[in-house]
Amino acid sequence: MTTTGPTRSLSAYVTVACLVLMLPIVIVIILAFGHQGYLKFPPESYSLRWFATFFGDPRWQRALWSSVLIASIACVIATVLGFFAAYAFVRGDMRAKKLLLSFMLLPIIIPHVITAIAMYFLSGPLKLVGNVVWIGLCHATVALPIVLLILLSSLQGVDVNLERAALSLGSSRFGVFTKVVIPLAFPGILSSALFAFLASFDELIISLFLAGVRSETLPVRIWNSLHLQVEPVIAAVSAFLIGVTGVVLLLDAFVRQARQARLASYSNVR
Amino acid sequence: MTVKKSRKFSDATVFILPAVLLLALVFVGPLIWFFIQALASVGTPAEMLSYAWTIITSKAVVTALMTTNWISLMVTLLVLLISYPLACYLANNQGMRFTLVLFCIVVPYFTSIIVRTYSWMVLLGRNGIINQVLLYLGVINEPLALLYTKTGILIGMVYVLLPYMVLTLFATMKAIDPSLMRAARGLGASGFYAFTRIYFPLSVHGVVSGSLIVFILSIGFFITPALMGGPSDVMIAMLIERSVEIMFDWSGAAIMSLLLLFATLVLYGIYYRVTDVRRMMGA
């Protein structure tokens, strides 16, 4: 590419923008490794002190386990139901497909505050506040649209003729799923499960209403302490959450790469 | 034979039922139940309407609606201006540069909103890093009030919503044939002329859908304004949360929620008309 004036200033702009975009993430990670008892940048000395506080404090531990438990429940429900729904969208011929899809994406469009209050309103009388399975189900509704969006494009890549062939060779409907569709869509299913987990793991507003004292999640505990006083341990917890995001993105990149390698080997066979 | 085969697949429609059931029971059901119950407790339909009117015209709600609109418009405009060149760069670069820029957009995108808000609180505080740097450089003589102001809310929200716009714009710009720009330049158009007459018009679709999605998400925003705004910067979602958490006023919350829900659904309806919903969130 020739470096004309506009291109060069665009490059400069993009560089600055990227630095600003990464700045908050990087700063939090650096602060998390600071040693002193208050937030200071740059830290005077570095240690793992605040990570030790995070992993040593039973209340933070409980919050971590609540988060993991709820996110796992939400991830399984959203991925399984989302997979079947995406399959129905790709293979089924229903009327008003686009309308139905846009309805199923509503949980990420409607402000979470409204959804959370409505769920909370119902949870009180039913004694469901603090129930991890219920919170997991509620999170699943928010994770479902993400699973759908990922799997729709992934299932579109599965050749319908392979399914027809399996059926005509005597495979059952179940066999078509377990031996053809799921293996072929597996990278997409993994990706969607990862992002469904992350969506629930990072969800704050629904948890804020539904968690009660019993099942406080990590984001809820961060929220509560940000309202009282900014403790340095929050930096360590935030760095941990950034780490979880990093792991998810890394795993997703691996999955994508594996899929591309497999697609390449397919075309070689052909 | 063909008919039989396609019938075999048309029954795939039933697989959508479990997901629809989940949404009906855990999402739509609670919403409808909440609205009916909270509004029925007010009294007869006539009483309900007059109550709704008092809520909607109350000073707190009118102010919150104005704040919400102003902040959402500003956020959408700022996000658009900042994102456009970024998306343009992404659409016209490959390899390492592309991956690096995409990385800088995607990592914040998938980081918890509470973490992103927290880090801006650390950066923008009175003794925060930005004030320290500016003081050190002698740009300012006393710390700027950034956190707990509208400026703080704008910075926080722009940061959170930026990736939606970049990814939407990128999808549109990627589809623009680069040879069109080359042809325009080859025929003697200036870079500016070619951009305003060729590139920008072809990207307008992305601008519209990106702006809609950012505005839709802005008007319902809660976490960032609640943590980064001052006492007078109350957005409608915060007012809804407060009326439940502090005042236990379910009916008031229901009326404000209906208002916000209505605005969201109307805008989502427009979004649905102008864009392919499958492209939402840059998937």
mmCIF file of N, CA and C in Angstrom, chain A residues 150-151 154 182-195 246-264:
data_model
loop_
_atom_site.group_PDB
_atom_site.id
_atom_site.type_symbol
_atom_site.label_atom_id
_atom_site.label_comp_id
_atom_site.label_asym_id
_atom_site.label_seq_id
_atom_site.Cartn_x
_atom_site.Cartn_y
_atom_site.Cartn_z
ATOM 1 N N ILE A 150 -24.249 -17.455 16.625
ATOM 2 C CA ILE A 150 -23.033 -18.180 16.239
ATOM 3 C C ILE A 150 -23.390 -19.451 15.459
ATOM 4 N N LEU A 151 -24.382 -20.205 15.970
ATOM 5 C CA LEU A 151 -24.683 -21.496 15.358
ATOM 6 C C LEU A 151 -25.417 -21.382 14.031
ATOM 7 N N SER A 154 -22.780 -21.271 11.604
ATOM 8 C CA SER A 154 -22.025 -22.519 11.627
ATOM 9 C C SER A 154 -22.818 -23.658 10.965
ATOM 10 N N ILE A 182 -23.833 -32.925 14.518
ATOM 11 C CA ILE A 182 -23.030 -32.458 15.653
ATOM 12 C C ILE A 182 -21.531 -32.502 15.356
ATOM 13 N N PRO A 183 -21.017 -33.632 14.786
ATOM 14 C CA PRO A 183 -19.578 -33.609 14.466
ATOM 15 C C PRO A 183 -19.199 -32.484 13.499
ATOM 16 N N LEU A 184 -20.056 -32.254 12.481
ATOM 17 C CA LEU A 184 -19.705 -31.222 11.503
ATOM 18 C C LEU A 184 -19.811 -29.814 12.089
ATOM 19 N N ALA A 185 -20.774 -29.625 12.989
ATOM 20 C CA ALA A 185 -20.960 -28.286 13.551
ATOM 21 C C ALA A 185 -20.200 -28.120 14.860
ATOM 22 N N PHE A 186 -19.410 -29.130 15.231
ATOM 23 C CA PHE A 186 -18.817 -29.127 16.555
ATOM 24 C C PHE A 186 -18.011 -27.872 16.899
ATOM 25 N N PRO A 187 -17.169 -27.382 15.974
ATOM 26 C CA PRO A 187 -16.430 -26.151 16.325
ATOM 27 C C PRO A 187 -17.371 -24.993 16.684
ATOM 28 N N GLY A 188 -18.438 -24.851 15.906
ATOM 29 C CA GLY A 188 -19.410 -23.793 16.190
ATOM 30 C C GLY A 188 -20.095 -23.999 17.530
ATOM 31 N N ILE A 189 -20.406 -25.271 17.835
ATOM 32 C CA ILE A 189 -21.066 -25.569 19.110
ATOM 33 C C ILE A 189 -20.140 -25.207 20.269
ATOM 34 N N LEU A 190 -18.864 -25.566 20.133
ATOM 35 C CA LEU A 190 -17.892 -25.227 21.175
ATOM 36 C C LEU A 190 -17.798 -23.721 21.357
ATOM 37 N N SER A 191 -17.651 -22.996 20.236
ATOM 38 C CA SER A 191 -17.568 -21.536 20.296
ATOM 39 C C SER A 191 -18.773 -20.963 21.016
ATOM 40 N N SER A 192 -19.955 -21.429 20.614
ATOM 41 C CA SER A 192 -21.155 -20.845 21.196
ATOM 42 C C SER A 192 -21.240 -21.172 22.678
ATOM 43 N N ALA A 193 -20.803 -22.377 23.074
ATOM 44 C CA ALA A 193 -20.808 -22.724 24.493
ATOM 45 C C ALA A 193 -19.872 -21.805 25.270
ATOM 46 N N LEU A 194 -18.702 -21.538 24.689
ATOM 47 C CA LEU A 194 -17.742 -20.652 25.355
ATOM 48 C C LEU A 194 -18.339 -19.272 25.584
ATOM 49 N N PHE A 195 -18.951 -18.709 24.530
ATOM 50 C CA PHE A 195 -19.480 -17.354 24.665
ATOM 51 C C PHE A 195 -20.741 -17.325 25.527
ATOM 52 N N GLY A 246 -9.866 -13.683 28.267
ATOM 53 C CA GLY A 246 -8.715 -14.021 27.426
ATOM 54 C C GLY A 246 -8.701 -15.498 27.085
ATOM 55 N N VAL A 247 -8.948 -16.339 28.097
ATOM 56 C CA VAL A 247 -8.943 -17.791 27.874
ATOM 57 C C VAL A 247 -10.036 -18.165 26.868
ATOM 58 N N VAL A 248 -11.234 -17.588 27.048
ATOM 59 C CA VAL A 248 -12.335 -17.898 26.143
ATOM 60 C C VAL A 248 -11.982 -17.499 24.708
ATOM 61 N N LEU A 249 -11.425 -16.288 24.544
ATOM 62 C CA LEU A 249 -11.079 -15.828 23.194
ATOM 63 C C LEU A 249 -9.995 -16.701 22.571
ATOM 64 N N LEU A 250 -9.042 -17.134 23.413
ATOM 65 C CA LEU A 250 -7.942 -17.978 22.940
ATOM 66 C C LEU A 250 -8.474 -19.335 22.487
ATOM 67 N N LEU A 251 -9.326 -19.945 23.337
ATOM 68 C CA LEU A 251 -9.915 -21.236 22.989
ATOM 69 C C LEU A 251 -10.725 -21.117 21.699
ATOM 70 N N ASP A 252 -11.478 -20.003 21.587
ATOM 71 C CA ASP A 252 -12.279 -19.796 20.387
ATOM 72 C C ASP A 252 -11.390 -19.699 19.149
ATOM 73 N N ALA A 253 -10.257 -19.021 19.302
ATOM 74 C CA ALA A 253 -9.331 -18.906 18.170
ATOM 75 C C ALA A 253 -8.809 -20.284 17.761
ATOM 76 N N PHE A 254 -8.507 -21.130 18.768
ATOM 77 C CA PHE A 254 -8.041 -22.492 18.483
ATOM 78 C C PHE A 254 -9.101 -23.271 17.721
ATOM 79 N N VAL A 255 -10.354 -23.164 18.227
ATOM 80 C CA VAL A 255 -11.457 -23.888 17.603
ATOM 81 C C VAL A 255 -11.611 -23.462 16.145
ATOM 82 N N ARG A 256 -11.551 -22.141 15.917
ATOM 83 C CA ARG A 256 -11.682 -21.633 14.556
ATOM 84 C C ARG A 256 -10.576 -22.162 13.653
ATOM 85 N N GLN A 257 -9.353 -22.174 14.209
ATOM 86 C CA GLN A 257 -8.216 -22.623 13.428
ATOM 87 C C GLN A 257 -8.374 -24.098 13.059
ATOM 88 N N ALA A 258 -8.821 -24.878 14.063
ATOM 89 C CA ALA A 258 -9.020 -26.310 13.829
ATOM 90 C C ALA A 258 -10.052 -26.524 12.725
ATOM 91 N N ARG A 259 -11.124 -25.697 12.766
ATOM 92 C CA ARG A 259 -12.169 -25.839 11.761
ATOM 93 C C ARG A 259 -11.623 -25.526 10.371
ATOM 94 N N GLN A 260 -10.813 -24.458 10.310
ATOM 95 C CA GLN A 260 -10.275 -24.073 9.006
ATOM 96 C C GLN A 260 -9.332 -25.146 8.464
ATOM 97 N N ALA A 261 -8.516 -25.717 9.389
ATOM 98 C CA ALA A 261 -7.604 -26.774 8.964
ATOM 99 C C ALA A 261 -8.403 -27.950 8.418
ATOM 100 N N ARG A 262 -9.542 -28.256 9.095
ATOM 101 C CA ARG A 262 -10.333 -29.390 8.660
ATOM 102 C C ARG A 262 -11.000 -29.106 7.310
ATOM 103 N N LEU A 263 -11.492 -27.870 7.156
ATOM 104 C CA LEU A 263 -12.098 -27.512 5.880
ATOM 105 C C LEU A 263 -11.090 -27.644 4.753
ATOM 106 N N ALA A 264 -9.851 -27.226 5.039
ATOM 107 C CA ALA A 264 -8.800 -27.318 4.026
ATOM 108 C C ALA A 264 -8.560 -28.775 3.651
#
